[in-house]
Coordinates of C-alpha atoms in Angstrom, one line a residue:
X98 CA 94.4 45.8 -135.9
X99 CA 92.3 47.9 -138.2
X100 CA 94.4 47.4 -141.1
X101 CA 94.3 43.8 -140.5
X102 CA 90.8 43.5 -140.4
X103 CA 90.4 45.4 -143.7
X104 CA 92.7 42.9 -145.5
X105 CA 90.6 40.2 -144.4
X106 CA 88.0 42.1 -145.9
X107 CA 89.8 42.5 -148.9
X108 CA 90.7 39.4 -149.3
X109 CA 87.4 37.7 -148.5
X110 CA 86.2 40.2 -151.6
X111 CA 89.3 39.2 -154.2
X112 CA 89.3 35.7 -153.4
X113 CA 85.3 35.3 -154.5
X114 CA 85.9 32.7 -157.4
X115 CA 84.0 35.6 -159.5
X116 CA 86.6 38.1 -159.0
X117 CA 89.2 35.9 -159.4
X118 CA 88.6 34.9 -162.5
X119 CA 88.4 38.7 -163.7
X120 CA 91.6 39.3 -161.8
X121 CA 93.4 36.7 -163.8
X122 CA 92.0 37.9 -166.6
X123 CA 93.4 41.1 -166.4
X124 CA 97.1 40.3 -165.9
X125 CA 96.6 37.6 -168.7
X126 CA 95.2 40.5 -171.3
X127 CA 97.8 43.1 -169.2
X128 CA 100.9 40.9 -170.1
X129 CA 99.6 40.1 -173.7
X130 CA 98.9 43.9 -174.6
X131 CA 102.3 44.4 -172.8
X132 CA 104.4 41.7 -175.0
X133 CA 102.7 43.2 -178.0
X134 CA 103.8 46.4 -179.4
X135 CA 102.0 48.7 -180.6
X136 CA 98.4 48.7 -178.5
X137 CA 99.1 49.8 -174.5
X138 CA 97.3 49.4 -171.5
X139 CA 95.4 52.2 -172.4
X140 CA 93.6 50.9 -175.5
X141 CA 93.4 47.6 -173.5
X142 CA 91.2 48.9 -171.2
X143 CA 89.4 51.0 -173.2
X144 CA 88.3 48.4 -175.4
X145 CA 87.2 45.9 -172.5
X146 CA 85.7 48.8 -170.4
X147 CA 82.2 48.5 -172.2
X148 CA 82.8 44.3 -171.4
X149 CA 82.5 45.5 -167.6
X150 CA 79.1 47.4 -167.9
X151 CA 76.9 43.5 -167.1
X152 CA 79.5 42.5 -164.0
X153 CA 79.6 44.0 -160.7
X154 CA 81.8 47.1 -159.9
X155 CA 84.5 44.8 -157.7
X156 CA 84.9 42.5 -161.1
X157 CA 85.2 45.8 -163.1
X158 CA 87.7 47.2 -161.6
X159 CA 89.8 44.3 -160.7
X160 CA 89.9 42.9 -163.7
X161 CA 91.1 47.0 -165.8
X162 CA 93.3 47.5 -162.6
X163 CA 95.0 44.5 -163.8
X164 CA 95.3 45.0 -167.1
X165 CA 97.1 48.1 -166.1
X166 CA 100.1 46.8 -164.3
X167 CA 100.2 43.1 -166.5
X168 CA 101.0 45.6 -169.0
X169 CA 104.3 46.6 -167.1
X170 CA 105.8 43.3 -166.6
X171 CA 104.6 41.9 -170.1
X172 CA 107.1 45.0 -171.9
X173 CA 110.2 43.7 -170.8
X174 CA 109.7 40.7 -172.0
X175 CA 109.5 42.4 -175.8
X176 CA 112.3 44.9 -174.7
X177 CA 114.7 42.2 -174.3
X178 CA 113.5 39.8 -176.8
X179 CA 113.6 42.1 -179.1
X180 CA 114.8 45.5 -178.5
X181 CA 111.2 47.0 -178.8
X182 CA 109.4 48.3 -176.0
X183 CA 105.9 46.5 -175.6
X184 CA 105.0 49.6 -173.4
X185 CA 106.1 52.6 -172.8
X186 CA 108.1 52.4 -169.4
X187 CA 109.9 49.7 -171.0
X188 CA 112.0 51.9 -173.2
X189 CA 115.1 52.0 -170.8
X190 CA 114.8 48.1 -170.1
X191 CA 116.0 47.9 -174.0
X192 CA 119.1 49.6 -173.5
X193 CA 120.7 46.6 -171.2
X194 CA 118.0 44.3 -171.6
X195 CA 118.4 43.2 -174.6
X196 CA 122.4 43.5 -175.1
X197 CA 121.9 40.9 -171.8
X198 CA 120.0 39.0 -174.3
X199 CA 122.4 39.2 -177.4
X200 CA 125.2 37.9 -174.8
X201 CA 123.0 34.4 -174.3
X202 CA 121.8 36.0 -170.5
X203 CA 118.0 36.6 -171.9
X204 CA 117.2 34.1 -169.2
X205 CA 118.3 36.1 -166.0
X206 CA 117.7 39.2 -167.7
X207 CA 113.9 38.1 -167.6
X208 CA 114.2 36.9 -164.5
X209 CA 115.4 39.6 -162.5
X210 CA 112.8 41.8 -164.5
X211 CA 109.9 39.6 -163.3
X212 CA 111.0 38.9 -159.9
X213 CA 112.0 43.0 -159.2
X214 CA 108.5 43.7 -160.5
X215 CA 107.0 41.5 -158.0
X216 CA 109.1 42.7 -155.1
X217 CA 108.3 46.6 -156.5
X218 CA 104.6 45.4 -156.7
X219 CA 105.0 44.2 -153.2
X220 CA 106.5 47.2 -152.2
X221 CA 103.9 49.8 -153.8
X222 CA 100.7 48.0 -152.0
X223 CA 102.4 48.3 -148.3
X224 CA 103.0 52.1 -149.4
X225 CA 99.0 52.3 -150.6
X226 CA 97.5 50.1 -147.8
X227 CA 99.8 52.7 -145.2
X228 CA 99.3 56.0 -147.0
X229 CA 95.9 55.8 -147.9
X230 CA 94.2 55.8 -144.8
X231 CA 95.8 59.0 -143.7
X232 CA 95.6 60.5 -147.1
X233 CA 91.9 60.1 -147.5
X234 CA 90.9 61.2 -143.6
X235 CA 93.2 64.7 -144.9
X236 CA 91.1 64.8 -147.8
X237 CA 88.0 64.8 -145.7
X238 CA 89.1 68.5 -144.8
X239 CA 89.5 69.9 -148.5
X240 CA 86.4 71.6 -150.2
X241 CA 85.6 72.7 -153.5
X242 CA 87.8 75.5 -153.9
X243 CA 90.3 72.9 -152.8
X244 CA 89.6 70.3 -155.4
X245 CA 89.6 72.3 -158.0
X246 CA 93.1 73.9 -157.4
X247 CA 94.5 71.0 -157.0
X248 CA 93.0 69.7 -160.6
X249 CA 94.4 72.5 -162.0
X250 CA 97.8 71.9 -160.3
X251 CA 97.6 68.1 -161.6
X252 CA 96.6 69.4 -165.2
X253 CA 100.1 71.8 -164.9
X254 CA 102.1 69.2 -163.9
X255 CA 101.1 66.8 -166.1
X256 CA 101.1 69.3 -169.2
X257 CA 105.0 70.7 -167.9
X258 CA 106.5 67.0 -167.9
X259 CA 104.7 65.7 -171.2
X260 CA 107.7 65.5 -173.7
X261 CA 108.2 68.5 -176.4
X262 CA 106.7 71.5 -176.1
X263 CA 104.9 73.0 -173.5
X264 CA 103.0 75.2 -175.6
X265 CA 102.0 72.1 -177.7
X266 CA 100.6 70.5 -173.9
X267 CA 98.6 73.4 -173.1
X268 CA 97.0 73.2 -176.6
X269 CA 96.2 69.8 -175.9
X270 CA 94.8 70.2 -172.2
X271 CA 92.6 73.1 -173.6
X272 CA 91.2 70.8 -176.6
X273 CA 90.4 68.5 -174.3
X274 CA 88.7 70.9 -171.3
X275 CA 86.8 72.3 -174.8
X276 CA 85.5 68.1 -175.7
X277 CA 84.7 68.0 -172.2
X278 CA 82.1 71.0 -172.4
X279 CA 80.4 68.7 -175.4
X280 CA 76.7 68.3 -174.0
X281 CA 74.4 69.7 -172.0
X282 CA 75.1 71.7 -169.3
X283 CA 74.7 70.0 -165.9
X284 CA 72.4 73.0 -164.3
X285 CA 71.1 74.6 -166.7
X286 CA 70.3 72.2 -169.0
X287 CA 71.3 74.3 -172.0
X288 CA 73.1 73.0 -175.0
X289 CA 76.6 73.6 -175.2
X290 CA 78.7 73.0 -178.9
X291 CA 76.5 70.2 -179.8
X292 CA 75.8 72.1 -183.3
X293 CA 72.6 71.0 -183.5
X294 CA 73.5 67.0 -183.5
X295 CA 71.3 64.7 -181.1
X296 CA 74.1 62.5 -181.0
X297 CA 76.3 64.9 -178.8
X298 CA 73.1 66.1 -176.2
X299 CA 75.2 63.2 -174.3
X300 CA 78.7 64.5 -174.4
X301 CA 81.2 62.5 -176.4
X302 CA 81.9 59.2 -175.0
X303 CA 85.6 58.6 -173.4
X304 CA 86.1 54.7 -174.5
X305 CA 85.8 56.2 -178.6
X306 CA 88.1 59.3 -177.9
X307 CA 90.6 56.8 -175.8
X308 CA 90.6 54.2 -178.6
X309 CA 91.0 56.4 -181.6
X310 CA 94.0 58.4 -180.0
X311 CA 95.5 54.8 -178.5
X312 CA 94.7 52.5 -180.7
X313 CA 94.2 53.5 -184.2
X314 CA 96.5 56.4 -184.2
X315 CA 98.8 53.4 -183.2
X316 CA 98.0 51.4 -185.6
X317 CA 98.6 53.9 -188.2
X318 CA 101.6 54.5 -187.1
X319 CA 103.0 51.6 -187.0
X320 CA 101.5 50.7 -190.9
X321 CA 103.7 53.7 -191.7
X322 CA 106.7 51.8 -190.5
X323 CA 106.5 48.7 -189.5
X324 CA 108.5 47.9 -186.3
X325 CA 111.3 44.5 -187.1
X326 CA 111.2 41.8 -184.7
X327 CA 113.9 39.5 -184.1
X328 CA 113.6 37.6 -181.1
X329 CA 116.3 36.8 -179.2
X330 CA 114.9 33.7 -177.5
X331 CA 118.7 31.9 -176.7
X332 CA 119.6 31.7 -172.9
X333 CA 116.2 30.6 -171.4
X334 CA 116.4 27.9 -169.8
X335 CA 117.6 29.7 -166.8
X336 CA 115.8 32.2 -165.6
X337 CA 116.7 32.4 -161.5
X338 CA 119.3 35.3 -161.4
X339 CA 122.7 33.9 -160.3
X340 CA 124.1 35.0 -156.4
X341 CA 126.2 37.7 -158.6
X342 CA 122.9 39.2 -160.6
X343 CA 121.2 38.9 -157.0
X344 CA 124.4 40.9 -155.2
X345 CA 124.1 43.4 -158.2
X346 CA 120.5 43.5 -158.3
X347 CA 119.3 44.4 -154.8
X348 CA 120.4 48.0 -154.4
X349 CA 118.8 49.0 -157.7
X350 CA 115.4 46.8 -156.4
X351 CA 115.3 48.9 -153.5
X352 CA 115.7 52.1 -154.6
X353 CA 113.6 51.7 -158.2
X354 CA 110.9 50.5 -156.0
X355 CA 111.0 53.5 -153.1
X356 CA 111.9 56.0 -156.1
X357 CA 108.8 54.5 -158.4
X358 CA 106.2 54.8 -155.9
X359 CA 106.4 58.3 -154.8
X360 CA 107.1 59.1 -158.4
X361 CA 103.7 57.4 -159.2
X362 CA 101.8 59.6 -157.0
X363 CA 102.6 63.0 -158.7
X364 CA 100.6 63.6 -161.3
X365 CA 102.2 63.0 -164.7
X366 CA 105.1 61.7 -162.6
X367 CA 104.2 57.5 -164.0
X368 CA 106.1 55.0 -164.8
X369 CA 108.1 56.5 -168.1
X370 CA 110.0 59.0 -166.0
X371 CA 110.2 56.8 -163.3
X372 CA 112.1 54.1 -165.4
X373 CA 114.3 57.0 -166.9
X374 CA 115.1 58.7 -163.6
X375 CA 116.2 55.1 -162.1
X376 CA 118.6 54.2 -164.9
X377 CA 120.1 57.4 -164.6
X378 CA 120.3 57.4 -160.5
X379 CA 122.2 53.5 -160.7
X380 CA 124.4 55.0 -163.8
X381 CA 125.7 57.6 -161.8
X382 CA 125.9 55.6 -158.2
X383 CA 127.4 52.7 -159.7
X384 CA 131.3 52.0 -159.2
X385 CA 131.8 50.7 -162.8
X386 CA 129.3 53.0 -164.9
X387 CA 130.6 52.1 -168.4
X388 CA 128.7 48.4 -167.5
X389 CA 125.7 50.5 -168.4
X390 CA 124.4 50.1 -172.4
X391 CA 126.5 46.4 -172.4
X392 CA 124.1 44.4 -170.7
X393 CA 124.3 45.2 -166.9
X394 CA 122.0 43.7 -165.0
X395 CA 121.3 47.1 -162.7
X396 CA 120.1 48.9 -166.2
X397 CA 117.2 46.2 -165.9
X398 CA 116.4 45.7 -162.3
X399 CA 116.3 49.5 -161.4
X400 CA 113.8 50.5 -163.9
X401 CA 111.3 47.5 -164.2
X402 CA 111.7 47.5 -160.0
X403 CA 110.6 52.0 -160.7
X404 CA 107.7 51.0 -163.3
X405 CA 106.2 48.7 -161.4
X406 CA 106.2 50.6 -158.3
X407 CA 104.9 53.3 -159.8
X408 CA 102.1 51.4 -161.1
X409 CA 100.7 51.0 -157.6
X410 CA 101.7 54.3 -156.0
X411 CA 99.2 55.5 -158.8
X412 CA 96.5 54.6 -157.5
X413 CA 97.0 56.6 -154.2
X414 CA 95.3 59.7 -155.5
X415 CA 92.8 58.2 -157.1
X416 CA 91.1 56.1 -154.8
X417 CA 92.2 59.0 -151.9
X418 CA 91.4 61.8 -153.7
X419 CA 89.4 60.9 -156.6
X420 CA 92.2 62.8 -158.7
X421 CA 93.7 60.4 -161.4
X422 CA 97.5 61.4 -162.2
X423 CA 97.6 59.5 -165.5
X424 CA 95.7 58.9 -168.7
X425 CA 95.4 55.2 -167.6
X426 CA 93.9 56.3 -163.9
X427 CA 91.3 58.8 -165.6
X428 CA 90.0 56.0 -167.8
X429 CA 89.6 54.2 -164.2
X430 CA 88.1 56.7 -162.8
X431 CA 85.4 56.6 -165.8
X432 CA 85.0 53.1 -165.4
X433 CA 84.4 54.1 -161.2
X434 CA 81.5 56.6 -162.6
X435 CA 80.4 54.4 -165.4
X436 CA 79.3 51.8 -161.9
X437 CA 78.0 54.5 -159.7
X438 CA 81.1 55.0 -157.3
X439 CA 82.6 58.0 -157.0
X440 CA 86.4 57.4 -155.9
X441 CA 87.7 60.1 -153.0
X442 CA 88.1 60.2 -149.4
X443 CA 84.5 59.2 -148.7
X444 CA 85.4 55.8 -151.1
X445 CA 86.8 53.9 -147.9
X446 CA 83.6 54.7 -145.6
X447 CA 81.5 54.0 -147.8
X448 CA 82.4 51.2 -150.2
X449 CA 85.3 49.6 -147.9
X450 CA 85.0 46.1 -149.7
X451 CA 85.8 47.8 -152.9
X452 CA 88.5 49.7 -151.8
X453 CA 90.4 46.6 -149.7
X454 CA 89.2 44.2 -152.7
X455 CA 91.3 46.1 -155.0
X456 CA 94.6 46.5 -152.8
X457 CA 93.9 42.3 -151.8
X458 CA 93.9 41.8 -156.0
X459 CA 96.9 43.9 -156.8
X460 CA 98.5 41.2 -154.5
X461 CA 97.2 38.6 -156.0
X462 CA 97.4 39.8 -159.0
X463 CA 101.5 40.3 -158.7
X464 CA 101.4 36.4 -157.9
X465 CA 99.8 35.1 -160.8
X466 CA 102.1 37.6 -162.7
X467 CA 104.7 36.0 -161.5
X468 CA 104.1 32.5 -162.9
X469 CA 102.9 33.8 -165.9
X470 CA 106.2 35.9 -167.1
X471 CA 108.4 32.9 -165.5
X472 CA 107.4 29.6 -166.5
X473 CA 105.1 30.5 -169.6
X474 CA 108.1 32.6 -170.9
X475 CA 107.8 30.3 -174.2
X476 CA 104.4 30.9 -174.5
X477 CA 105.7 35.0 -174.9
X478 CA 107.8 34.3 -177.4
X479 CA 105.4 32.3 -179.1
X480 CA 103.2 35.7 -179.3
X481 CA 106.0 37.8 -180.3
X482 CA 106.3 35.7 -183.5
X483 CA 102.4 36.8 -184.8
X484 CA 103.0 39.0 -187.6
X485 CA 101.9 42.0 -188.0
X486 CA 99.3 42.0 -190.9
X487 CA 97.5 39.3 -188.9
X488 CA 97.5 41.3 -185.9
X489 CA 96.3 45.1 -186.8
X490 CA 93.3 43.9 -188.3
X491 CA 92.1 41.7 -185.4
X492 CA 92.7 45.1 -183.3
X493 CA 91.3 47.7 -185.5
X494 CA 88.0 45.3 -185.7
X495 CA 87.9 44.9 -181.4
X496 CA 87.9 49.0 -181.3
X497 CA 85.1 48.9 -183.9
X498 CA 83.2 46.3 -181.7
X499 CA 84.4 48.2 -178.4
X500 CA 83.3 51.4 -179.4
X501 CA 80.2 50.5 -181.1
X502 CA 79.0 48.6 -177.8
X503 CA 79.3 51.4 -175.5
X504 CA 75.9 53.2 -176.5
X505 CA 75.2 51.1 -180.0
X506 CA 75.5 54.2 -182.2
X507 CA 77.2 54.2 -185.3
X508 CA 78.6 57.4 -184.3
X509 CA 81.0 56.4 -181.9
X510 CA 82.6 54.2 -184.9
X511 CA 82.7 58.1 -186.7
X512 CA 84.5 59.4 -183.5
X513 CA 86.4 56.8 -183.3
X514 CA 87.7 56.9 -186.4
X515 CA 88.5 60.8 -186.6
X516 CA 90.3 61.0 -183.4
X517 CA 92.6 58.3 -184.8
X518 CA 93.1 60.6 -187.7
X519 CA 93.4 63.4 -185.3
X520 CA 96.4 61.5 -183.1
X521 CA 98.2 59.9 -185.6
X522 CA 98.3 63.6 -187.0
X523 CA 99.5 65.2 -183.8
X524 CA 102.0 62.7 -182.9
X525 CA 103.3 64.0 -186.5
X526 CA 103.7 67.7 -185.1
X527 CA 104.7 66.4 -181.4
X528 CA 101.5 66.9 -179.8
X529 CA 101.3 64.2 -177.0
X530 CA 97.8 62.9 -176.5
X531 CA 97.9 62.3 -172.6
X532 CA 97.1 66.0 -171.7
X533 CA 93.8 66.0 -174.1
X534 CA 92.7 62.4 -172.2
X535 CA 93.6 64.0 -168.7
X536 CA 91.4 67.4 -169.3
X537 CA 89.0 65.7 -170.8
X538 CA 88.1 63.4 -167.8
X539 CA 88.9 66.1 -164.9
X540 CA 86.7 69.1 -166.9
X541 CA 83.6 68.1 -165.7
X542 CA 84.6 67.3 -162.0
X543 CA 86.6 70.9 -162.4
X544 CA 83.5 72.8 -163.8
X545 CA 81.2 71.1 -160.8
X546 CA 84.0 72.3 -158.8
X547 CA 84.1 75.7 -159.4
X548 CA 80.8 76.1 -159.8
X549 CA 80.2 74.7 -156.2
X550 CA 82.8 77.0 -154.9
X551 CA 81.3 79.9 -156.3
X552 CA 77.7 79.2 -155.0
X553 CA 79.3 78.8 -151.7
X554 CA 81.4 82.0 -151.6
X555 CA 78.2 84.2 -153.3
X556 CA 80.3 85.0 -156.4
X557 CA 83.7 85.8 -154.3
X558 CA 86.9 84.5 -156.6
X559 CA 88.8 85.5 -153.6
X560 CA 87.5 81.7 -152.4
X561 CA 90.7 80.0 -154.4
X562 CA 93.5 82.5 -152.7
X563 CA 91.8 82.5 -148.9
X564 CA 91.6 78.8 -148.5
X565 CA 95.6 77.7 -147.8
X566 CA 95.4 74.4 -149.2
X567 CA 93.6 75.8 -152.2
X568 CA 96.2 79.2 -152.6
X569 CA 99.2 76.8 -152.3
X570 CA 98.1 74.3 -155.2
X571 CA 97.6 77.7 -157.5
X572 CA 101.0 78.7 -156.3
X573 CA 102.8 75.5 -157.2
X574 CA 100.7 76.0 -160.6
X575 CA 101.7 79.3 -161.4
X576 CA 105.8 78.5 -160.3
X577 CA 105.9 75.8 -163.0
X578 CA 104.5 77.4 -165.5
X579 CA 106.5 80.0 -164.9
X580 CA 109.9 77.6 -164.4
X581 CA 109.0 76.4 -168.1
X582 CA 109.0 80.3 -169.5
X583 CA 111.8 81.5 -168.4
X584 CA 114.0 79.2 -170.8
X585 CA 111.9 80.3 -173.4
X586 CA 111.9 84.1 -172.7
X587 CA 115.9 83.6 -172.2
X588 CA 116.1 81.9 -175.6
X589 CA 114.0 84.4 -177.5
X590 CA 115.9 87.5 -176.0
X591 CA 119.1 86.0 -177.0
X592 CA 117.8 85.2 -180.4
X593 CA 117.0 89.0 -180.5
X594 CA 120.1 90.2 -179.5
X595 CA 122.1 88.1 -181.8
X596 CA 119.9 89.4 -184.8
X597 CA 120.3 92.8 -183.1
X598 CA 124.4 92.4 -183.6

């Protein structure tokens, strides 16, 4: 009964004609930045973030929150257009996607992708509306010692999964804890690596950092070498998935959406390796696996029904535990503190028509995606056409305007502009970005964290190895990082050993 009285509230909050509008709004700009290669949720949000700052916090978040997962269903539209991924956890929709295409089955191809998404969708918010609840009254229980563990345990897992190196994550996760000491300190009110520049008493802001490393350092990147486009538009007219695609199609929905949502959860888990691990789960359980790379319908369903779940399942420990496990969650979470709400356990007590509005928009929103990826499908491939020298422009000059508008200071632009230098740079030596955005955001909250604990236990480290849920998040820690060098320490020795003989 209680759960059905919250949805009421919910839905008396989403459906406001206000946040309705933002809420369409953000799986309109979600799909776009989705069909689009080259710019990501991430930049998205980043550059509409300082848009929110005049509209109320419910608005705010619905309308980022839907630019978020817009931005899932809009890349298969590109991946099987045109063999490009518009986002990230699109990559594997390529592979049979667009061979589906090639073979005059865009049509279903798109279908499938749009209706699994909506069923995944479906699937993730019954997962949030059951789990959260629970979740959040456990959360109740943990303290600072707690929070802080479990930061550092996101931070590991995030850093051990990011592609490449290890090594090169770490480096990345300590850069950004370092940007994330920028300012003055909270207590003590001293000065800390501002060298002397006013401009950085404040910190350094997130939205310049986020744009530079997203959105220039994409846009350079792309300059370098130009993605080609050729769409594959033939075979749309019919877009309803034939009683064979459905018969195909309905294991993979199941288990892409069950498998996506628990992978959203873990930090760093998302909806890349979500996609991946689905494709490679229906590969191996399916009873004719050489379908797989020739257009089978299974290579779609699975891994846009994963993404999408795992879209939703990450907003689980944000809103519970006021832990984000992605880089798009942590710019969430800044747009949360940026409107004076503090997500966690205490979030559904005390601001329950926030919380409910946003699981009652997710729902809507996964309607009005729906109509917008099936019957505007022209409209898509309209878009896809825009060439690129029209386009970059128009983006580079909406990060200038974004970033400027956060606090109106030229320096932001400067920021801006050197950590695009900075990530186009490190995506040249493999150095992922998502691990600088992550520490970046959680470094405070872990510094007021540890801080807190300390205070509390009179100086006593021994607080983080007493407290069981706190000991058992630095134990997970520590086992990864050690599961990621033992490889290396293997390699090394027999690299010594072969010089040796």
């Amino acid at each position: 009964m209680d759960l059905l009285s919250n949805l009421a509230l919910g839905f008396g909050v989403a459906l406001q004609p206000g946040n309705l509008l933002y809420c369409f709004i953000g799986v309109f700009v979600g799909t776009l930045v989705g069909v689009l290669p080259g710019i990501g949720p991430v930049a998205a949000m980043s550059l509409l973030l300082p848009v929110t700052f005049n509209i109320t916090p419910e608005g705010a978040i619905i309308m980022l929150a839907g630019i978020y997962y817009g931005s899932m269903y809009g890349g298969s539209t590109t991946a099987i257009l045109v063999n490009i991924p518009g986002e990230a956890a699109s990559v594997v929709t390529c592979i049979d996607g667009h061979q589906m295409a090639k073979q005059g089955r865009a049509g279903p191809a798109l279908g499938i992708a749009a209706i699994g998404s909506f069923l995944a969708g479906t699937v993730a918010l019954v997962g949030l509306m059951l789990l959260a609840p629970t979740l959040a009254r456990w959360a109740v229980t943990f303290g600072p010692a707690d929070y802080f563990s479990l930061m550092i345990l996101g931070l590991c897992v995030l850093t051990y999964l990011s592609h490449g190196s290890l090594l090169k994550a770490l480096v990345m996760a300590m850069l950004g804890l370092i940007l994330g000491l920028i300012g003055l300190d909270s207590i003590t009110g001293v000065p800390r690596l501002t060298f002397d520049r006013l401009e950085l008493i404040d910190g350094v802001g997130l939205v310049p950092i986020v744009m530079g490393l997203f959105g220039i350092a994409e846009i350079l990147n792309n300059l370098e070498r130009p993605p080609v486009r050729q769409v594959l538009a033939t075979g749309l007219r019919h877009l309803l998935p034939s009683r064979q695609d459905w018969k195909q199609s309905a294991g993979p929905l199941s288990r892409g959406s069950v498998l996506g949502f628990f992978l959203g959860i873990l930090p760093g888990g998302g909806a890349v390796i979500s996609s991946f691990l689905s494709y490679a789960m229906e590969k191996r359980l399916s009873r004719t696996p050489e379908r797989f790379g020739k257009g089978a319908i299974e290579g779609v369903a699975g891994p846009e029904a994963a993404n999408n779940a795992a879209a939703g399942g990450a907003f689980i420990p944000l809103l519970t535990l006021g832990i984000p496990p992605n880089v798009v969650m942590a710019l969430l979470l800044g747009a949360f503190i940026v409107h004076g709400v503090q997500p966690g356990p205490l979030m559904m007590g005390q601001n329950p028509g926030l919380f409910w509005g946003i699981v009652a928009s997710m729902y809507i929103g996964n309607v009005l995606l729906l109509i917008l990826n099936l019957p505007l499908i022209g409209m898509w491939v309209q878009v896809l056409k825009v060439p690129y020298k029209l386009l970059f422009p128009l983006i580079t000059l909406f990060c200038v305007i974004g970033a400027y508008s956060v606090s109106g200071a030229i320096f932001d632009i400067y920021i801006m502009i050197g950590f695009g230098v900075l990530g186009y740079s490190m995506r040249k030596f493999g150095y992922e970005p998502a691990p600088l955005v992550l520490a970046f955001v959680l470094g405070p909250l872990m510094e007021n964290n540890l801080r807190k604990s300390l205070i509390l236990s009179q100086g006593d480290f021994t607080v983080f190895v007493t407290r069981p849920i706190s000991l058992t998040c630095l134990t997970l820690a520590a086992l990864l990082l050690l599961s990621a060098l033992i490889p290396w320490l293997n390699k090394k020795r027999r690299r010594i050993a072969l010089d040796g003989a």
